[in-house]
Amino acid sequence: MNSLFDLEQEDARVRHDALSKEIRRHDALYYQNDAPEISDAEYDKLRQELEALEAKHPELIHAESPTQKVGAAPSKGFKKVRHAVPMLSLSNVFSEEDVSDFLTRIRKFLSLSETDPLEILAEPKIDGLSCSLRYENRELVMAATRGDGAEGEDITANVKTIGDVPQSLPSNAPDILEVRGEIYMGRAAFEQLNKRQEEEGKNVFANPRNAAAGSLRQKDAEVTAQRPLKFWAHGWGAASDVPGDTQEQVVRVIERWGVPVSPLFARFDDAAAILAHYETIAAARPDLPYEIDGVVYK
């Protein structure tokens, strides 16, 4: 009597195992080897299929499922760092309906009515490498990759060579503050680096993200210092005091302290505005001096 149900469940389990294995392989290629084999859009399709499968068969969800993890485990080339506050991943939306559902969930979580104001921040999702800068007594003491979200790589020596990253914060900054953002390489700098690599008979990089990640993971910080890396802040992790009452206020304070923030960081107050903003960014994307893979809304 249960043969059809059992067959469907077994097929789902087999597909879940295959998808999980494939996603973990791509995670390792992307986060550990800086050598992705598929595009972000193709990767997103794999994740969507896995999430849909788990929504239909929740019994398949387990601790090792890619949906329960962020990124990939740190590589063995650097010392491991435990994040004081986890570095989480983002949820994707692919349609206007998804955006509407996102705003509805926020209103429900905050117990807001349809007429209550709701401010949304937007910034380009720079295609780089996530990094957490830890300042203690206003001095930069640690820089770490995201890794699997709970544990990353200690890349402090290399990050200290990046001109965009302040070595210290002003006297009014909190005793402990983790500034979080992305390390990236602009398009023009990427092309110049690849030209130099080619002239010197060295391997060229596939794209700016790979170039940034490969430059940051050099064992010799002097090599990293010669690479044109940049940093953008988009938030914070652990903090002994938060310098503002809203996300926008805190990010603007961090910016005033000398940490770069996206020039396209903006605030909106309804779904129509953020959708229009997305279309504006999408139209400008080919001409931006850096690569992005979407827009982040908070």
XYZ file of N, CA and C in Angstrom, residues 30-244:
645
model
N 34.889 27.170 -4.705
C 34.706 28.622 -4.639
C 35.427 29.232 -3.440
N 35.193 28.667 -2.254
C 35.695 29.288 -1.030
C 37.126 28.888 -0.669
N 37.524 27.674 -0.997
C 38.843 27.205 -0.591
C 39.877 27.278 -1.708
N 39.452 26.959 -2.946
C 40.406 26.902 -4.046
C 40.367 28.129 -4.951
N 39.342 28.994 -4.748
C 39.178 30.186 -5.588
C 39.155 29.805 -7.070
N 38.493 28.683 -7.379
C 38.448 28.192 -8.758
C 37.070 27.633 -9.097
N 36.022 28.478 -9.100
C 34.673 27.986 -9.385
C 34.546 27.436 -10.798
N 33.722 26.404 -10.952
C 33.504 25.776 -12.256
C 32.195 26.217 -12.902
N 31.292 26.785 -12.099
C 29.990 27.197 -12.635
C 29.718 28.641 -12.239
N 28.744 29.260 -12.907
C 28.383 30.647 -12.626
C 27.570 30.739 -11.336
N 27.443 31.951 -10.806
C 26.628 32.158 -9.611
C 25.182 31.744 -9.872
N 24.675 32.054 -11.069
C 23.285 31.714 -11.395
C 23.077 30.199 -11.406
N 24.043 29.465 -11.958
C 23.939 28.000 -11.979
C 24.009 27.434 -10.569
N 24.872 28.017 -9.739
C 24.978 27.570 -8.338
C 23.666 27.838 -7.606
N 23.083 29.021 -7.832
C 21.822 29.369 -7.175
C 20.719 28.382 -7.532
N 20.717 27.893 -8.773
C 19.699 26.918 -9.185
C 19.837 25.617 -8.401
N 21.064 25.199 -8.162
C 21.286 23.984 -7.364
C 20.760 24.184 -5.949
N 21.071 25.340 -5.357
C 20.609 25.630 -3.995
C 19.078 25.693 -3.948
N 18.472 26.317 -4.944
C 17.014 26.419 -4.981
C 16.364 25.047 -5.043
N 16.919 24.175 -5.861
C 16.357 22.827 -5.975
C 16.474 22.082 -4.650
N 17.621 22.221 -3.983
C 17.810 21.550 -2.694
C 16.836 22.092 -1.652
N 16.660 23.421 -1.615
C 15.745 24.032 -0.652
C 14.305 23.593 -0.913
N 13.920 23.515 -2.187
C 12.565 23.073 -2.541
C 12.355 21.615 -2.141
N 13.383 20.806 -2.338
C 13.308 19.386 -1.979
C 13.142 19.231 -0.471
N 13.877 20.012 0.304
C 13.782 19.926 1.766
C 12.458 20.493 2.279
N 11.897 21.468 1.556
C 10.601 22.009 1.952
C 9.508 20.945 1.790
N 9.648 20.114 0.743
C 8.671 19.059 0.489
C 8.937 17.834 1.352
N 10.227 17.600 1.665
C 10.611 16.433 2.465
C 11.496 16.884 3.635
N 10.908 17.514 4.632
C 11.706 18.046 5.752
C 12.493 16.988 6.519
N 12.100 15.721 6.367
C 12.828 14.648 7.056
C 14.246 14.488 6.489
N 14.513 15.080 5.323
C 15.836 14.974 4.712
C 16.835 15.990 5.275
N 16.338 16.976 5.990
C 17.220 18.012 6.542
C 18.047 17.429 7.677
N 19.348 17.667 7.623
C 20.221 17.235 8.713
C 21.351 18.245 8.873
N 22.139 18.107 9.913
C 23.154 19.110 10.263
C 24.185 19.334 9.174
N 24.452 18.299 8.358
C 25.480 18.423 7.328
C 24.923 18.887 5.982
N 23.624 19.146 5.914
C 23.044 19.630 4.668
C 23.590 21.017 4.338
N 23.881 21.301 3.066
C 24.377 22.630 2.686
C 23.451 23.765 3.096
N 22.144 23.478 3.246
C 21.217 24.535 3.663
C 21.416 24.929 5.118
N 22.103 24.103 5.880
C 22.326 24.382 7.300
C 23.717 24.962 7.546
N 24.451 25.206 6.464
C 25.815 25.714 6.606
C 26.025 26.938 5.742
N 27.095 27.682 6.031
C 27.453 28.871 5.276
C 28.843 28.661 4.684
N 29.023 28.945 3.388
C 30.351 28.863 2.794
C 30.935 27.467 2.865
N 32.210 27.402 3.246
C 32.912 26.120 3.351
C 33.925 26.218 4.472
N 34.375 25.060 4.942
C 35.348 25.041 6.036
C 36.613 25.803 5.626
N 37.310 26.426 6.574
C 38.539 27.146 6.259
C 39.567 26.199 5.633
N 40.399 26.750 4.736
C 41.454 25.937 4.160
C 42.512 25.661 5.217
N 43.395 24.701 4.931
C 44.402 24.297 5.915
C 45.646 25.181 5.874
N 45.660 26.176 4.969
C 46.849 26.989 4.819
C 47.006 28.101 5.832
N 45.928 28.436 6.562
C 45.971 29.521 7.526
C 45.426 29.063 8.877
N 45.834 29.753 9.921
C 45.324 29.450 11.257
C 43.826 29.712 11.304
N 43.108 28.873 12.013
C 41.667 29.034 12.126
C 41.297 30.073 13.183
N 40.196 30.763 12.929
C 39.700 31.797 13.842
C 38.224 31.532 14.108
N 37.856 31.519 15.368
C 36.446 31.331 15.739
C 35.781 32.703 15.804
N 34.708 32.898 15.039
C 34.023 34.190 15.045
C 33.233 34.383 16.343
N 33.387 35.555 16.967
C 32.626 35.856 18.179
C 31.132 35.915 17.880
N 30.791 36.417 16.711
C 29.408 36.435 16.208
C 29.448 35.796 14.826
N 28.631 34.770 14.560
C 28.689 34.078 13.266
C 28.545 35.028 12.081
N 29.220 34.703 10.992
C 29.079 35.440 9.740
C 28.101 34.659 8.865
N 26.881 35.135 8.793
C 25.808 34.396 8.137
C 25.727 34.706 6.648
N 24.921 33.930 5.946
C 24.749 34.128 4.508
C 23.472 34.925 4.244
N 23.239 35.235 2.976
C 22.066 35.997 2.570
C 21.028 35.071 1.951
N 19.776 35.483 2.011
C 18.715 34.768 1.300
C 18.492 35.454 -0.039
N 18.223 34.673 -1.075
C 18.024 35.225 -2.414
C 16.551 35.434 -2.731
N 16.265 36.473 -3.516
C 14.936 36.649 -4.090
C 15.104 36.810 -5.593
N 14.134 36.287 -6.350
C 14.267 36.266 -7.800
C 13.076 36.897 -8.522
N 12.102 37.431 -7.787
C 10.928 38.008 -8.437
C 10.331 39.091 -7.553
N 9.415 39.869 -8.139
C 8.714 40.909 -7.374
C 7.897 40.275 -6.251
N 7.356 39.097 -6.514
C 6.585 38.397 -5.486
C 7.473 38.039 -4.292
N 8.708 37.605 -4.576
C 9.654 37.300 -3.501
C 9.943 38.536 -2.654
N 10.079 39.688 -3.315
C 10.338 40.940 -2.596
C 9.161 41.278 -1.693
N 7.951 41.130 -2.225
C 6.748 41.414 -1.441
C 6.668 40.492 -0.225
N 6.977 39.200 -0.431
C 6.965 38.244 0.687
C 8.005 38.616 1.733
N 9.176 39.066 1.283
C 10.253 39.484 2.186
C 9.783 40.630 3.086
N 9.158 41.646 2.475
C 8.678 42.788 3.251
C 7.539 42.386 4.187
N 6.679 41.472 3.736
C 5.580 41.000 4.582
C 6.117 40.278 5.813
N 7.157 39.451 5.633
C 7.762 38.739 6.762
C 8.400 39.709 7.759
N 9.016 40.761 7.233
C 9.620 41.759 8.117
C 8.548 42.451 8.946
N 7.468 42.848 8.285
C 6.378 43.535 9.008
C 5.782 42.621 10.078
N 5.625 41.361 9.754
C 5.073 40.414 10.724
C 6.026 40.245 11.894
N 7.322 40.115 11.610
C 8.324 39.929 12.670
C 8.379 41.150 13.598
N 8.234 42.351 13.014
C 8.309 43.587 13.797
C 6.943 44.057 14.303
N 5.900 43.257 14.026
C 4.525 43.607 14.434
C 4.109 44.972 13.889
N 4.419 45.201 12.611
C 4.057 46.454 11.952
C 2.821 46.252 11.081
N 2.003 47.271 10.985
C 0.843 47.215 10.103
C 1.269 47.619 8.693
N 0.344 47.493 7.743
C 0.654 47.843 6.361
C 0.921 49.336 6.194
N 0.439 50.150 7.130
C 0.607 51.599 7.005
C 1.802 52.130 7.801
N 2.374 51.294 8.657
C 3.552 51.735 9.408
C 4.750 51.881 8.466
N 5.566 52.916 8.675
C 6.742 53.089 7.815
C 7.749 51.958 8.004
N 8.383 51.567 6.915
C 9.393 50.518 6.957
C 10.548 50.935 6.052
N 11.684 51.204 6.655
C 12.835 51.665 5.875
C 13.731 50.484 5.496
N 14.136 50.450 4.240
C 14.979 49.381 3.709
C 16.265 49.989 3.173
N 17.395 49.401 3.561
C 18.686 49.840 3.035
C 19.081 48.969 1.849
N 19.738 49.579 0.875
C 20.184 48.847 -0.312
C 21.643 49.177 -0.595
N 22.379 48.166 -1.046
C 23.769 48.366 -1.459
C 24.129 47.267 -2.448
N 25.006 47.549 -3.398
C 25.414 46.502 -4.347
C 26.092 45.354 -3.614
N 25.857 44.140 -4.080
C 26.539 42.967 -3.523
C 27.857 42.814 -4.263
N 28.884 43.452 -3.738
C 30.187 43.429 -4.386
C 30.695 41.996 -4.470
N 31.255 41.632 -5.610
C 31.708 40.259 -5.821
C 33.144 40.127 -5.316
N 33.271 39.861 -4.016
C 34.586 39.769 -3.401
C 34.645 38.675 -2.368
N 35.483 38.882 -1.381
C 35.702 37.890 -0.329
C 35.281 38.495 1.014
N 34.353 37.845 1.711
C 33.878 38.360 2.994
C 35.012 38.399 4.013
N 35.047 39.470 4.805
C 36.123 39.631 5.783
C 35.598 40.351 7.015
N 36.077 39.935 8.170
C 35.734 40.576 9.435
C 36.994 41.202 10.028
N 36.938 42.507 10.308
C 38.061 43.228 10.908
C 37.760 43.443 12.390
N 38.589 42.891 13.258
C 38.360 43.042 14.692
C 39.304 44.101 15.281
N 38.703 45.133 15.875
C 39.453 46.201 16.529
C 39.283 46.064 18.044
N 40.372 46.056 18.755
C 40.353 46.057 20.214
C 41.116 47.283 20.701
N 40.467 48.050 21.565
C 41.045 49.330 22.004
C 41.443 50.173 20.794
N 40.587 50.076 19.754
C 40.694 50.880 18.546
C 41.861 50.517 17.635
N 42.533 49.409 17.902
C 43.622 48.939 17.048
C 43.202 47.649 16.336
N 43.572 47.525 15.057
C 43.254 46.318 14.300
C 44.105 45.160 14.800
N 43.447 44.138 15.361
C 44.187 43.014 15.936
C 43.931 41.708 15.188
N 42.876 41.662 14.381
C 42.547 40.413 13.698
C 41.713 40.695 12.448
N 42.023 39.971 11.397
C 41.198 39.983 10.194
C 40.969 38.528 9.807
N 39.736 38.183 9.507
C 39.412 36.777 9.229
C 38.432 36.652 8.077
N 38.570 35.564 7.311
C 37.597 35.244 6.275
C 36.333 34.690 6.926
N 35.273 34.577 6.146
C 34.026 34.032 6.686
C 34.136 32.539 6.952
N 34.828 31.805 6.073
C 34.917 30.354 6.243
C 33.544 29.712 6.181
N 33.221 28.910 7.193
C 31.908 28.259 7.222
C 30.891 29.044 8.035
N 31.231 30.281 8.356
C 30.318 31.132 9.120
C 30.621 31.152 10.594
N 31.069 30.009 11.135
C 31.434 29.925 12.551
C 32.941 30.050 12.734
N 33.692 29.581 11.724
C 35.146 29.562 11.818
C 35.745 29.964 10.476
N 36.686 30.920 10.527
C 37.325 31.389 9.304
C 38.830 31.268 9.375
N 39.514 31.954 8.459
C 40.969 31.921 8.375
C 41.554 33.237 8.881
N 42.647 33.154 9.602
C 43.360 34.337 10.078
C 44.202 34.898 8.928
N 43.774 36.034 8.385
C 44.486 36.670 7.269
C 44.948 38.073 7.672
N 45.214 38.264 8.964
C 45.535 39.580 9.501
C 46.717 40.231 8.800
N 47.832 39.504 8.675
C 49.034 40.088 8.079
C 48.777 40.585 6.669
N 48.016 39.827 5.899
C 47.728 40.221 4.521
C 46.781 41.410 4.451
N 45.749 41.408 5.285
C 44.775 42.498 5.269
C 45.411 43.820 5.690
N 46.405 43.757 6.563
C 47.060 44.990 7.010
C 47.822 45.694 5.890
N 47.987 45.016 4.750
C 48.655 45.648 3.612
C 47.672 46.401 2.721
N 46.372 46.277 2.974
C 45.346 46.914 2.139
C 45.141 48.350 2.594
N 45.366 49.291 1.710
C 45.295 50.702 2.068
C 43.940 51.173 2.554
N 42.861 50.525 2.079
C 41.510 50.921 2.487
C 41.193 50.559 3.934
N 41.974 49.665 4.524
C 41.671 49.165 5.875
C 42.448 49.982 6.912
N 41.758 50.758 7.767
C 42.454 51.540 8.794
C 43.134 50.625 9.815
N 44.338 50.971 10.204
C 45.047 50.205 11.228
C 44.514 50.529 12.614
N 43.856 51.697 12.745
C 43.285 52.097 14.032
C 42.040 52.931 13.795
N 41.200 53.018 14.821
C 39.970 53.807 14.773
C 40.100 55.011 15.705
N 39.254 56.031 15.546
C 39.329 57.225 16.400
C 39.080 56.906 17.874
N 39.408 57.852 18.735
C 39.313 57.657 20.186
C 37.890 57.449 20.673
N 36.881 57.857 19.867
C 35.488 57.688 20.296
C 34.881 56.369 19.832
N 35.691 55.520 19.182
C 35.201 54.201 18.768
C 35.133 53.284 19.982
N 34.268 52.260 19.942
C 34.143 51.342 21.079
C 35.422 50.538 21.318
N 35.537 49.981 22.525
C 36.721 49.191 22.870
C 36.847 47.949 21.994
N 35.705 47.374 21.652
C 35.694 46.205 20.770
C 34.703 46.469 19.635
N 35.161 46.295 18.417
C 34.274 46.456 17.267
C 34.783 45.588 16.119
N 33.905 44.747 15.593
C 34.212 43.967 14.395
C 33.494 44.601 13.208
N 34.266 45.139 12.291
C 33.718 45.721 11.071
C 33.694 44.634 10.006
N 32.539 44.442 9.395
C 32.415 43.376 8.401
C 32.149 43.944 7.015
N 32.768 43.314 6.028
C 32.605 43.796 4.667
C 33.210 42.847 3.657
N 33.575 43.398 2.501
C 34.101 42.596 1.398
C 35.432 43.160 0.904
N 36.362 42.276 0.660
C 37.617 42.638 0.010
C 37.447 42.305 -1.469
N 37.784 43.246 -2.337
C 37.534 43.049 -3.765
C 38.626 43.705 -4.598
N 38.555 43.514 -5.895
C 39.485 44.127 -6.836
C 38.677 44.746 -7.966
N 38.945 46.003 -8.283
C 38.237 46.682 -9.359
C 38.573 46.090 -10.719
N 37.726 46.361 -11.697
C 37.906 45.776 -13.025
C 39.210 46.229 -13.692
N 39.501 47.529 -13.644
C 40.709 48.041 -14.289
C 41.960 47.455 -13.634
N 41.950 47.393 -12.299
C 43.091 46.825 -11.571
C 43.258 45.338 -11.898
N 42.138 44.640 -12.044
C 42.170 43.220 -12.397
C 42.818 43.015 -13.768
N 42.428 43.837 -14.731
C 42.987 43.712 -16.075
C 44.483 44.001 -16.071
N 44.895 45.002 -15.292
C 46.321 45.337 -15.205
C 47.105 44.202 -14.550
N 46.528 43.606 -13.504
C 47.190 42.493 -12.826
C 47.351 41.313 -13.772
N 46.298 40.969 -14.503
C 46.376 39.843 -15.432
C 47.398 40.109 -16.542
N 47.482 41.347 -16.982
C 48.461 41.692 -18.006
C 49.867 41.471 -17.463
N 50.100 41.888 -16.223
C 51.404 41.701 -15.595
C 51.714 40.214 -15.399
N 50.693 39.460 -14.954
C 50.868 38.018 -14.763
C 51.275 37.350 -16.071
N 50.609 37.754 -17.153
C 50.891 37.162 -18.457
C 52.299 37.516 -18.922
N 52.693 38.764 -18.725
C 54.030 39.208 -19.138
C 55.121 38.471 -18.379
N 54.810 38.097 -17.126
C 55.797 37.407 -16.293
C 55.697 35.891 -16.423
N 54.836 35.424 -17.340
C 54.697 33.996 -17.564
C 53.966 33.266 -16.448
N 53.154 33.980 -15.699
C 52.412 33.387 -14.589
C 50.958 33.154 -14.984
N 50.249 32.356 -14.204
C 48.842 32.085 -14.477
C 48.013 33.353 -14.332
N 47.044 33.526 -15.229
C 46.135 34.664 -15.128
C 44.904 34.227 -14.334
N 44.189 35.201 -13.772
C 43.013 34.917 -12.951
C 41.750 34.938 -13.806
N 40.778 34.131 -13.431
C 39.540 33.999 -14.204
C 38.665 35.241 -14.117
N 38.637 35.882 -12.954
C 37.784 37.051 -12.741
C 38.289 37.825 -11.533
N 37.785 39.044 -11.314
C 38.270 39.859 -10.197
C 38.092 39.210 -8.824
N 37.015 38.461 -8.640
C 36.801 37.816 -7.347
C 37.905 36.797 -7.064
N 38.225 35.978 -8.055
C 39.290 34.991 -7.891
C 40.635 35.672 -7.660
N 40.857 36.779 -8.368
C 42.109 37.514 -8.206
C 42.225 38.065 -6.788
N 41.117 38.584 -6.250
C 41.127 39.130 -4.893
C 41.370 38.020 -3.872
N 40.659 36.909 -4.034
C 40.807 35.797 -3.088
C 42.211 35.199 -3.157
N 42.726 35.019 -4.374
C 44.061 34.468 -4.516
C 45.123 35.388 -3.956
N 44.927 36.692 -4.121
C 45.886 37.664 -3.595
C 45.859 37.688 -2.073
N 44.682 37.534 -1.524
C 44.526 37.610 -0.073
C 45.067 36.373 0.625
N 45.103 35.252 -0.084
C 45.539 33.997 0.535
C 47.015 33.690 0.264
N 47.772 34.696 -0.115
C 49.201 34.499 -0.305
C 49.875 34.243 1.041
N 50.818 33.306 1.059
C 51.555 33.029 2.294
C 52.505 34.178 2.640
N 52.906 34.928 1.616
C 53.809 36.058 1.805
C 53.007 37.351 1.707
N 52.903 38.080 2.825
C 52.118 39.317 2.840
C 52.677 40.365 1.890
N 53.959 40.272 1.556
C 54.551 41.232 0.623
C 53.967 41.067 -0.778
N 53.579 39.845 -1.128
C 52.923 39.614 -2.421
C 51.548 40.258 -2.407
N 50.820 40.070 -1.300
C 49.493 40.687 -1.172
C 49.604 42.202 -1.263
N 50.638 42.768 -0.664
C 50.820 44.219 -0.665
C 50.954 44.786 -2.070
N 51.407 43.958 -3.001
C 51.597 44.407 -4.381
C 50.320 44.283 -5.213
N 49.280 43.695 -4.644
C 48.024 43.503 -5.363
C 47.046 44.639 -5.028
N 46.310 45.154 -6.015
C 45.425 46.314 -5.819
C 44.089 45.947 -5.166
N 44.117 45.560 -3.905
C 42.904 45.156 -3.202
C 42.228 46.350 -2.533
N 40.910 46.257 -2.410
C 40.122 47.299 -1.748
C 39.159 46.650 -0.761
N 38.560 47.460 0.114
C 37.632 46.954 1.130
C 36.421 47.871 1.218
N 35.257 47.266 1.359
C 34.016 47.989 1.640
C 33.367 47.408 2.879
N 32.946 48.267 3.785
C 32.215 47.814 4.973
C 30.718 47.783 4.671
N 30.020 46.797 5.255
C 28.566 46.749 5.098
C 27.849 46.431 6.414
N 28.621 46.260 7.494
C 27.968 45.969 8.778
C 28.991 45.726 9.864
N 28.556 45.038 10.904
C 29.433 44.779 12.032
C 29.070 43.461 12.697
N 30.004 42.940 13.496
C 29.772 41.708 14.247
C 29.759 42.019 15.729
N 30.716 41.461 16.465
C 30.794 41.722 17.899
C 31.126 43.195 18.145
N 30.539 43.772 19.191
C 30.800 45.174 19.529
C 30.502 45.398 21.007
N 31.415 46.094 21.711
C 31.163 46.430 23.113
C 30.151 47.559 23.222
N 30.000 48.312 22.142
C 29.001 49.373 22.069
C 28.716 49.622 20.600
N 27.454 49.837 20.247
C 27.092 50.066 18.850
C 26.863 51.561 18.633
N 27.625 52.191 17.746
C 27.582 53.650 17.579
C 26.419 54.153 16.727
N 25.191 53.813 17.112
C 24.025 54.279 16.378
C 22.808 53.450 16.730
